[in-house]
């Protein structure tokens, strides 16, 4: 199920809220990359509605599918920053919004100037694919079966109470059709006896809904399979039966007796040697921009990351049957990773020393929707070691030097239906940025007739987890957009392989060694890489900047889990998800190229992806470049994943490589013991 259920507003105690300045909806924007405010969303709604009038007689509805900041050109942002607005305020770049609405069965692209305020451009999108589905559309579509007589008959045949049935809409992809409509499948679940309705599907029953007409245009009831039992599916603590699980001993929480070590002004964050901006988009979710680090030895601030976010999350399931073959989700482009963000719970989702930031997006009718506590930001004291050494070789002396590690984490949780994705951006004093991903929530369950593996005589495309319950095999491919600006925009991509060399010198008993063979990618084709085939190191460097010893300054990609796509290249889901064909892509910066699966992903055909842009094989050496990294998980469900899944974690890191002249945290002072309660 991909429809998000809104959580109740979280009441935050004074102890959990750190003091930070927040811009009210009517104030002037201190930063041109700040997300759209509720006031701005209302202004946009009014402006667009005037230009696209609706009437009940013509049944012309107006659906706001995407409303986001039309970010200023990169040159404008950098010019604004160089004017040092913190010291001397300057006029920010024009404040604009990019809007996609569905009107008269067409997708309309609109740019709104918020300073005028007026529409400065609009056109009808004529390409393949449709815009992101809104929660409003999904909710209406999921209610249609209850007034549809064939569906009511299906419930009667199964002896099910309609009041205990819940339905949800699902994207259906594209499988070679010459023409397609904006259709979704609606499947249903039985809620009787458990909150875990995902574990009780009404298998074999599905309605097809046209979202533009908002009516059922197809219906199937192919077979009757008993609904899996509710027993053993509950996950709420208050409903769980004895015996209880192990009780974990608590510790005294980390307490900051003085002010927090970071400051938040609007959406700009400063901590230790890092400065960065936290943004939000209804499709991408969290956006980290303008990350720079202060070099103590050089006594200046240095640029690292201009802009980074999850561009797409591709989740193809591996059941080819009529009821499941189309289950190949694009969680950003079809469902909206941002609008699916959950309200974070203090003390559980985030530690007691966390500060929180809200987010706002436009609903189907354009009105602002608030996600309370959408972000949490906190200093992480995990008991890790930043660096250490014990020296015992010096006569009559033992030297032990240890520095404990502290980092700053920006966290969100996006609940896209049954799955909960925990996304962390972790900034370290050493200059590293660690990207954490946690997968939890509830598996996609298919009902079956089996209760034991001995009964299975054919492929069930998954794992038998409980009686009549099959967890279908599937993948998760996270595609990150990382516009690295290492000490400036002019960068290059260097790929180095570690190769074995035979030692020919007869004066040494060694027969072999390994060495590093480096190559600077000149075009996009040179930079496409599948990891795991060779030992390698991948760097983004500034070819015009070197250390005192002559090394090019850069940042290295330390990859996470490697999972290459296993679908055939001509399989329709893989055509649409072709951006996963390589683990690493590098493209020249282009403001319009930011969505890995394309701008209109619902029912897309793979003709507007990284693979298509990259086929032009543009020059990338000594250019403003973007690194795209695909981190994947092949998920073979196991019984421990049922009824709710323990968090499966992964991640990767961007690490400074010859960026500093020496260890940047050599002189770091560890937090005092008194600061740890």
XYZ file of C-alpha atoms in Angstrom:
677
model
C 0.000 0.000 0.000
C 1.435 3.355 -1.002
C -1.037 5.742 0.606
C 0.270 7.616 3.624
C -1.815 7.865 6.790
C -1.245 11.138 8.621
C -0.018 10.869 12.213
C -1.511 12.958 14.993
C 0.348 16.147 15.832
C 3.129 15.399 18.272
C 3.204 17.377 21.485
C 6.810 18.349 22.147
C 7.927 19.085 25.697
C 10.095 22.080 26.449
C 13.022 19.785 27.192
C 13.059 18.477 23.639
C 12.870 21.797 21.865
C 16.118 23.655 21.385
C 15.904 27.374 20.887
C 16.224 28.306 17.247
C 15.041 31.148 15.104
C 12.205 30.305 12.723
C 10.895 32.431 9.903
C 7.165 33.096 10.144
C 5.072 32.779 7.030
C 4.802 36.513 6.470
C 8.498 37.358 6.926
C 11.056 38.082 4.241
C 13.117 35.119 3.211
C 16.669 35.156 4.535
C 17.715 32.483 2.075
C 16.687 31.918 -1.572
C 16.722 28.105 -1.179
C 14.235 28.054 1.701
C 11.179 25.858 0.992
C 7.881 27.463 0.098
C 5.959 28.706 3.128
C 2.231 28.202 3.824
C 1.626 31.828 2.875
C 3.399 31.357 -0.442
C 1.534 28.105 -1.139
C -1.757 29.944 -0.614
C -0.643 32.757 -2.948
C 0.338 30.225 -5.619
C -2.995 28.475 -5.274
C -4.926 31.713 -5.751
C -2.866 32.783 -8.770
C -3.174 29.427 -10.531
C -6.891 29.034 -9.812
C -7.589 32.385 -11.464
C -5.821 31.237 -14.615
C -7.467 27.798 -14.673
C -11.121 28.320 -13.714
C -13.223 25.267 -12.931
C -16.962 24.733 -12.976
C -19.276 21.985 -11.805
C -21.173 22.032 -15.083
C -18.114 21.181 -17.183
C -16.597 18.886 -14.533
C -13.200 20.520 -15.061
C -11.316 19.828 -11.860
C -7.929 21.369 -11.081
C -5.439 19.116 -9.283
C -2.151 20.445 -7.909
C 0.229 17.533 -8.453
C 3.496 19.323 -7.755
C 4.295 22.672 -6.182
C 7.938 23.343 -5.414
C 10.562 26.026 -5.309
C 11.815 26.950 -8.759
C 15.360 27.219 -7.490
C 17.331 30.171 -8.836
C 20.145 29.535 -11.263
C 23.286 28.307 -9.573
C 25.212 31.395 -10.657
C 22.636 33.608 -8.924
C 22.881 31.642 -5.680
C 26.673 31.729 -5.682
C 26.671 35.440 -6.455
C 24.266 36.061 -3.576
C 26.446 34.046 -1.200
C 29.610 35.838 -2.285
C 28.005 39.134 -1.275
C 28.091 37.795 2.313
C 24.404 38.365 3.178
C 25.046 37.531 6.844
C 27.087 40.708 7.182
C 25.616 42.926 4.516
C 22.099 41.973 3.402
C 21.598 41.992 -0.347
C 18.633 41.404 -2.585
C 18.106 37.656 -3.046
C 17.409 36.156 -6.488
C 13.778 36.233 -7.685
C 11.479 33.993 -5.643
C 9.614 31.654 -7.992
C 7.628 28.414 -7.833
C 7.295 25.612 -10.346
C 3.830 24.085 -10.476
C 2.373 21.066 -12.261
C -1.411 20.813 -12.353
C -3.750 18.360 -13.981
C -6.490 20.234 -15.841
C -8.829 19.022 -18.591
C -6.864 15.723 -18.736
C -3.597 17.476 -19.517
C -0.502 18.200 -17.445
C 0.188 21.940 -17.280
C 3.604 23.331 -16.310
C 3.460 26.739 -14.670
C 6.090 29.104 -13.304
C 4.811 31.613 -10.756
C 6.753 34.723 -9.794
C 5.962 35.363 -6.143
C 7.244 38.929 -6.110
C 4.920 40.182 -8.854
C 2.828 38.012 -8.136
C 1.949 36.511 -11.514
C 2.395 33.578 -13.876
C 5.515 34.166 -15.963
C 5.318 31.011 -18.086
C 2.969 28.124 -18.733
C 2.701 25.313 -21.216
C 1.076 21.921 -21.692
C 3.346 18.911 -21.274
C 3.047 16.696 -24.362
C 5.505 13.906 -23.497
C 5.030 10.450 -22.025
C 4.159 9.854 -18.401
C 2.046 11.621 -15.825
C 2.767 13.728 -12.723
C 3.034 12.455 -9.177
C -0.147 11.138 -7.581
C -1.523 13.242 -4.743
C -2.856 11.905 -1.462
C -6.207 13.442 -2.306
C -6.474 11.513 -5.572
C -5.367 8.282 -3.911
C -7.923 8.678 -1.149
C -10.832 9.266 -3.522
C -9.767 6.403 -5.799
C -9.512 4.001 -2.851
C -13.125 4.730 -1.856
C -14.676 4.024 -5.261
C -14.965 0.220 -4.895
C -17.314 0.552 -1.920
C -20.071 1.939 -4.169
C -19.289 -0.504 -6.994
C -21.687 -3.458 -7.097
C -19.257 -6.119 -8.432
C -16.890 -5.334 -5.549
C -19.670 -5.581 -2.989
C -20.544 -8.966 -4.482
C -16.914 -10.060 -4.110
C -17.052 -9.193 -0.418
C -20.295 -11.123 0.035
C -18.790 -14.187 -1.672
C -15.954 -14.091 0.853
C -18.170 -13.395 3.838
C -16.370 -10.147 4.609
C -17.774 -7.086 6.349
C -17.342 -4.017 4.133
C -16.912 -1.789 7.187
C -13.700 -3.690 8.003
C -12.209 -3.450 4.507
C -9.609 -0.847 3.560
C -8.466 -0.157 -0.015
C -5.439 1.593 -1.488
C -4.338 2.714 -4.953
C -1.205 1.468 -6.743
C 0.705 2.691 -9.767
C 0.636 0.227 -12.670
C 3.706 1.161 -14.707
C 4.009 0.792 -18.464
C 4.295 -2.447 -20.423
C 4.607 -1.406 -24.036
C 1.179 0.133 -24.588
C 1.100 2.584 -27.492
C -1.364 4.745 -25.579
C -1.967 4.896 -21.864
C -4.321 6.657 -19.514
C -3.693 7.907 -16.012
C -4.909 4.690 -14.422
C -4.130 3.021 -11.097
C -5.002 -0.332 -9.537
C -6.994 -0.406 -6.317
C -6.434 -3.412 -4.042
C -8.007 -4.079 -0.685
C -7.254 -5.500 2.768
C -9.170 -6.806 5.759
C -8.678 -4.882 8.986
C -10.606 -7.161 11.370
C -8.527 -8.163 14.387
C -5.301 -6.282 13.673
C -3.813 -2.917 12.806
C -1.556 -4.744 10.342
C -4.006 -4.862 7.469
C -1.127 -5.238 4.966
C -0.843 -8.826 6.207
C -4.472 -9.553 5.271
C -4.845 -8.878 1.512
C -7.931 -9.749 -0.510
C -5.919 -11.598 -3.139
C -7.343 -11.847 -6.652
C -9.546 -8.747 -6.381
C -8.543 -5.467 -8.051
C -10.232 -2.445 -9.599
C -8.749 -0.177 -12.268
C -9.443 3.519 -11.686
C -8.996 6.364 -14.181
C -7.686 9.238 -12.043
C -8.741 11.888 -14.560
C -12.307 10.597 -14.774
C -12.134 9.356 -11.166
C -14.187 6.284 -11.935
C -13.692 2.528 -12.113
C -12.894 1.465 -15.692
C -11.981 -2.166 -15.052
C -12.502 -4.874 -12.451
C -11.184 -8.362 -11.740
C -12.167 -11.069 -9.276
C -10.006 -13.891 -10.549
C -10.119 -16.365 -7.685
C -10.975 -16.770 -4.021
C -8.173 -17.370 -1.528
C -8.832 -17.233 2.211
C -7.684 -13.998 3.805
C -4.643 -14.687 6.029
C -5.458 -14.854 9.741
C -5.039 -11.837 11.981
C -3.327 -13.919 14.654
C 0.357 -13.120 14.991
C 0.230 -9.962 12.844
C -0.244 -7.304 15.539
C 2.668 -4.946 16.340
C 1.165 -2.435 18.777
C 2.737 -2.784 22.230
C -0.629 -2.516 23.976
C -2.046 -5.419 21.925
C 0.827 -7.900 22.112
C 0.196 -11.096 24.087
C 2.548 -12.731 26.649
C 5.279 -13.801 27.002
C 7.004 -10.390 26.814
C 10.245 -9.838 24.952
C 13.560 -8.934 26.575
C 13.588 -5.730 28.565
C 16.457 -3.488 27.570
C 18.186 -1.596 30.329
C 18.099 2.115 29.807
C 20.974 4.530 30.280
C 20.936 8.124 31.374
C 20.373 10.071 28.184
C 22.940 12.408 26.748
C 22.392 15.801 28.333
C 23.763 19.067 27.042
C 24.111 21.232 30.145
C 25.013 24.305 28.121
C 23.610 25.566 24.840
C 23.509 23.130 21.926
C 26.583 22.909 19.751
C 24.679 23.936 16.635
C 22.541 26.866 15.571
C 19.570 26.965 13.197
C 18.556 30.211 11.524
C 15.555 29.564 9.352
C 16.828 26.561 7.384
C 20.546 27.336 7.653
C 22.525 25.186 10.066
C 25.952 25.827 11.605
C 27.801 23.252 13.665
C 31.468 22.827 14.475
C 33.296 23.453 11.222
C 30.216 22.839 8.994
C 27.630 25.185 7.467
C 24.765 23.913 5.291
C 21.150 24.527 4.323
C 18.235 22.143 4.921
C 15.509 22.288 2.280
C 12.371 20.342 1.432
C 10.615 19.191 -1.729
C 7.309 17.330 -2.013
C 8.894 14.819 -4.407
C 12.466 14.452 -3.084
C 11.949 15.109 0.614
C 15.093 16.491 2.325
C 17.534 18.573 0.293
C 20.947 19.504 1.676
C 22.566 22.484 -0.017
C 25.633 24.700 0.235
C 27.570 22.425 2.562
C 30.938 23.980 3.324
C 33.610 23.269 5.898
C 35.952 25.626 7.727
C 39.613 24.731 7.278
C 41.347 25.622 10.556
C 44.852 25.618 9.097
C 43.925 27.755 6.082
C 41.508 29.845 8.173
C 38.887 29.891 5.457
C 35.609 28.246 4.560
C 35.739 25.745 1.680
C 32.925 24.466 -0.521
C 32.070 20.750 -0.662
C 28.466 20.043 -1.741
C 26.272 22.489 -3.626
C 23.120 20.373 -3.552
C 22.206 16.787 -2.676
C 19.028 14.727 -2.370
C 17.449 11.354 -3.167
C 16.371 11.735 -6.778
C 14.497 8.448 -7.044
C 13.748 5.250 -5.120
C 12.927 2.323 -7.425
C 11.237 -0.709 -5.798
C 10.462 -3.497 -8.303
C 8.768 -6.630 -6.953
C 9.526 -9.987 -8.542
C 6.129 -11.690 -8.906
C 5.138 -11.883 -12.628
C 1.533 -13.014 -12.042
C -1.487 -10.991 -13.102
C -2.028 -9.658 -9.579
C 1.553 -8.473 -9.024
C 3.531 -7.997 -12.256
C 2.920 -4.237 -12.358
C 4.174 -3.750 -8.777
C 7.278 -1.716 -9.619
C 7.180 1.435 -7.544
C 8.983 4.741 -8.036
C 8.573 6.213 -4.584
C 9.728 9.751 -5.449
C 8.261 10.268 -8.906
C 4.975 8.393 -8.417
C 4.206 8.856 -4.715
C 6.304 11.742 -3.436
C 9.038 10.985 -0.898
C 8.483 14.436 0.585
C 4.729 14.338 1.017
C 5.191 10.868 2.577
C 7.447 12.166 5.363
C 6.181 11.291 8.847
C 6.017 13.443 11.958
C 9.013 12.371 14.032
C 8.422 11.287 17.612
C 10.670 12.940 20.247
C 12.690 10.515 22.406
C 12.106 7.581 20.022
C 12.648 8.655 16.415
C 15.118 11.247 17.665
C 17.120 11.643 20.904
C 16.237 14.134 23.679
C 18.786 16.678 22.448
C 17.145 17.018 19.020
C 15.685 20.154 17.489
C 12.793 19.896 15.056
C 11.757 21.664 11.852
C 8.311 21.465 10.233
C 7.644 21.109 6.511
C 4.785 22.167 4.249
C 3.530 20.892 0.910
C 0.551 21.628 -1.331
C -2.449 19.303 -1.177
C -4.489 18.296 -4.231
C -6.418 21.573 -4.046
C -3.241 23.625 -3.559
C -3.801 24.367 0.114
C -0.805 23.995 2.470
C -0.414 20.821 4.528
C 1.860 20.840 7.571
C 4.149 17.970 8.544
C 4.947 18.641 12.183
C 8.486 17.675 13.208
C 9.385 16.658 9.665
C 13.132 17.006 10.365
C 15.132 16.448 13.495
C 18.691 17.686 13.941
C 20.880 16.462 16.750
C 24.441 15.990 17.908
C 25.266 12.303 17.987
C 27.361 10.954 20.880
C 27.678 7.258 20.058
C 30.791 6.371 22.030
C 32.807 6.173 18.807
C 36.483 7.046 18.555
C 37.523 9.887 16.268
C 41.192 8.929 16.411
C 43.575 7.344 18.901
C 47.037 5.903 19.423
C 48.832 4.160 22.276
C 52.630 4.235 22.163
C 54.683 1.876 24.362
C 57.972 1.830 22.427
C 59.365 4.940 24.112
C 61.435 3.882 27.143
C 59.833 4.599 30.518
C 56.780 6.196 28.967
C 53.323 5.139 27.796
C 51.468 7.614 25.623
C 47.742 7.283 24.984
C 45.899 9.935 23.009
C 42.181 9.438 22.260
C 39.539 11.757 20.827
C 35.902 10.769 21.105
C 33.770 11.318 18.039
C 30.754 13.594 17.808
C 28.752 14.245 14.653
C 25.668 16.191 13.565
C 22.725 14.286 12.103
C 19.818 15.526 10.000
C 17.100 12.846 10.003
C 13.750 12.251 8.341
C 11.449 9.254 8.049
C 9.413 8.800 4.888
C 6.546 6.339 5.229
C 5.592 5.348 1.704
C 2.653 3.081 2.476
C 3.890 -0.081 4.133
C 7.607 0.809 4.180
C 9.285 3.279 6.534
C 12.582 4.718 5.275
C 14.900 6.313 7.842
C 17.190 8.778 6.046
C 20.196 10.318 7.803
C 22.704 12.927 6.682
C 25.603 12.817 9.127
C 28.275 15.515 9.151
C 31.579 14.687 10.829
C 34.331 17.048 12.050
C 36.803 15.135 9.865
C 35.056 16.513 6.774
C 33.198 13.311 5.927
C 29.494 13.206 5.107
C 27.858 9.873 5.870
C 24.559 8.928 4.241
C 22.468 6.475 6.247
C 19.451 4.498 5.050
C 17.261 2.325 7.265
C 14.471 0.136 5.893
C 11.728 -0.894 8.291
C 7.937 -1.098 8.376
C 5.880 -3.902 6.875
C 6.590 -6.181 3.918
C 4.450 -6.420 0.806
C 2.435 -9.577 1.536
C 0.685 -11.874 -0.945
C -1.990 -14.296 0.224
C -1.454 -17.949 -0.671
C -2.794 -21.402 0.114
C 0.356 -22.741 1.770
C 1.137 -23.166 5.465
C 4.406 -25.124 5.131
C 7.259 -25.144 2.630
C 6.766 -28.887 1.993
C 3.448 -28.047 0.314
C 4.998 -25.759 -2.266
C 5.229 -27.368 -5.703
C 5.762 -24.238 -7.814
C 7.518 -20.907 -7.553
C 5.769 -18.605 -5.108
C 8.146 -15.675 -5.931
C 8.919 -15.078 -2.291
C 9.259 -16.551 1.196
C 6.496 -18.237 3.167
C 6.492 -16.127 6.332
C 3.373 -17.363 8.113
C 0.258 -19.355 7.280
C -1.009 -18.238 3.856
C 1.385 -15.254 3.875
C 4.145 -14.806 1.273
C 6.725 -12.021 1.405
C 7.505 -11.247 -2.238
C 11.133 -10.816 -3.360
C 11.919 -7.209 -4.260
C 14.642 -4.577 -4.610
C 15.272 -1.076 -3.300
C 17.447 1.203 -5.440
C 18.229 4.616 -3.898
C 19.568 7.091 -6.454
C 21.340 10.082 -4.909
C 21.924 13.357 -6.744
C 25.193 14.866 -5.481
C 26.334 18.156 -7.013
C 29.807 18.298 -5.514
C 31.696 21.592 -5.806
C 35.117 20.765 -4.382
C 36.606 24.210 -3.699
C 34.586 25.539 -6.644
C 32.527 24.426 -9.609
C 35.363 23.278 -11.882
C 35.810 19.609 -11.002
C 36.823 16.318 -12.610
C 36.017 12.681 -11.935
C 38.954 10.347 -11.329
C 38.510 6.594 -11.273
C 41.392 4.564 -9.919
C 41.758 0.803 -10.046
C 44.033 -1.260 -7.840
C 45.927 -3.621 -10.098
C 48.263 -6.514 -9.378
C 51.811 -6.105 -10.675
C 54.341 -8.902 -11.011
C 57.677 -8.020 -9.372
C 60.498 -8.647 -11.813
C 63.357 -7.525 -9.566
C 65.363 -10.653 -8.746
C 66.924 -8.950 -5.698
C 63.672 -9.195 -3.699
C 61.820 -12.356 -2.685
C 58.508 -10.651 -3.329
C 56.700 -11.894 -6.430
C 53.843 -9.384 -6.612
C 52.436 -6.098 -5.395
C 49.493 -3.888 -6.214
C 49.485 -0.343 -7.483
C 46.998 2.412 -8.259
C 46.212 3.186 -11.897
C 44.221 6.405 -12.248
C 42.222 7.762 -15.151
C 40.384 11.059 -15.427
C 37.007 10.630 -17.105
C 36.737 12.908 -20.123
C 33.122 12.195 -21.078
C 30.002 10.755 -19.475
C 30.647 7.314 -20.981
C 34.022 7.168 -19.225
C 32.363 7.730 -15.859
C 29.702 4.994 -15.930
C 30.757 2.404 -13.391
C 29.482 -0.851 -11.968
C 31.076 -1.408 -8.603
C 32.421 -4.687 -7.285
C 34.050 -5.819 -10.538
C 37.453 -4.401 -9.615
C 39.045 -2.902 -6.543
C 38.653 0.797 -7.177
C 38.652 4.298 -5.741
C 36.382 7.019 -7.100
C 37.117 10.690 -6.551
C 35.767 14.072 -7.504
C 38.754 16.422 -7.618
C 39.454 20.051 -8.309
C 42.152 19.840 -11.007
C 43.149 23.457 -10.423
C 43.858 23.098 -6.705
C 46.646 21.052 -5.147
C 48.094 20.428 -1.727
C 51.605 21.560 -0.818
C 52.796 18.117 -1.873
C 51.132 18.427 -5.278
C 48.137 16.117 -4.797
C 44.847 17.167 -6.359
C 42.327 18.012 -3.657
C 39.152 15.958 -3.713
C 36.444 13.890 -2.085
C 36.208 10.121 -2.369
C 33.042 8.022 -2.693
C 33.069 5.131 -0.228
C 30.225 2.964 -1.593
C 27.604 1.109 0.395
C 25.858 -2.174 -0.428
C 26.310 -3.224 -4.057
C 23.196 -4.637 -5.717
C 23.005 -4.591 -9.496
C 19.632 -4.928 -11.230
C 18.805 -8.531 -12.146
C 15.992 -7.822 -14.595
C 16.568 -8.167 -18.339
C 17.479 -4.912 -20.064
C 14.396 -5.120 -22.314
C 11.994 -5.801 -19.449
C 9.639 -2.829 -19.203
C 10.274 -2.013 -15.515
C 14.018 -2.005 -16.211
C 13.560 0.229 -19.256
C 11.845 2.723 -16.945
C 14.430 2.126 -14.217
C 17.422 2.245 -16.552
C 19.162 4.719 -14.249
C 20.051 1.677 -12.088
C 22.073 0.051 -14.898
C 25.198 1.623 -13.393
C 26.118 2.301 -9.786
C 27.832 5.584 -10.660
C 27.036 8.185 -13.284
C 28.603 11.597 -13.798
C 26.864 14.308 -15.819
C 27.602 17.968 -16.476
C 25.508 20.219 -14.271
C 22.176 21.092 -15.848
C 19.487 22.681 -13.708
C 16.733 20.753 -15.515
C 18.400 17.342 -15.025
C 17.624 16.439 -11.441
C 15.073 13.604 -11.541
C 16.813 10.298 -12.324
C 13.620 8.654 -13.624
C 12.357 11.762 -15.398
C 9.993 14.567 -14.490
C 6.796 12.607 -15.249
C 7.365 9.147 -13.797
C 3.858 7.707 -13.435
C 3.448 5.391 -16.470
C 6.712 6.742 -17.906
C 8.551 4.930 -20.712
C 12.183 5.439 -19.775
C 12.754 8.191 -22.342
C 13.710 10.898 -19.825
C 16.290 9.348 -17.483
C 19.984 9.651 -16.645
C 20.680 6.989 -19.263
C 19.054 9.075 -21.984
C 20.785 12.327 -20.997
C 24.109 10.547 -20.569
C 23.875 8.946 -24.025
C 24.898 12.327 -25.444
C 28.306 11.574 -23.928
C 29.026 15.184 -22.992
C 32.405 16.377 -21.746
C 32.830 16.274 -17.970
C 36.530 16.968 -17.447
C 37.158 20.293 -15.712
C 33.447 21.056 -15.667
C 30.712 21.707 -13.147
C 29.656 18.064 -12.657
C 27.039 16.040 -10.792
C 27.761 12.636 -9.256
C 24.839 10.198 -9.252
C 25.211 7.234 -6.926
C 22.849 4.234 -6.888
C 22.812 2.182 -3.690
C 20.778 -1.006 -3.843
C 19.353 -3.768 -1.683
C 18.090 -7.146 -2.921
C 15.522 -8.121 -0.322
C 14.792 -11.809 0.227
C 12.227 -11.669 3.055
C 12.698 -13.937 6.064
C 10.442 -14.849 8.966
C 12.190 -12.335 11.233
C 10.790 -9.621 8.936
C 7.240 -10.568 9.953
C 4.903 -9.067 11.140
C 6.984 -5.887 11.230
C 10.519 -5.612 9.931
C 13.577 -4.860 12.116
C 15.545 -2.036 10.534
C 17.826 -3.093 7.693
C 20.622 -0.532 7.493
C 23.032 0.580 4.822
C 24.836 3.686 3.737
C 27.810 5.283 2.041
C 30.248 8.102 2.666
C 31.861 11.083 0.992
C 35.329 11.388 2.496
C 37.929 14.150 2.021
C 40.940 12.849 0.091
C 43.945 15.185 -0.069
C 41.453 17.941 0.630
C 43.291 18.978 3.800
C 47.030 19.310 4.267
C 46.944 16.882 7.204
C 44.557 15.343 9.733
C 41.846 18.039 10.116
C 40.782 16.802 13.561
C 44.273 16.536 15.074
C 43.581 19.472 17.389
C 39.953 18.634 18.089
C 39.091 18.748 21.775
C 36.881 15.950 23.047
C 33.676 16.885 24.893
C 34.207 17.057 28.631
C 33.069 14.120 30.692
C 30.803 16.444 32.674
C 28.785 17.022 29.522
C 27.827 13.354 29.495
C 25.264 12.583 32.170
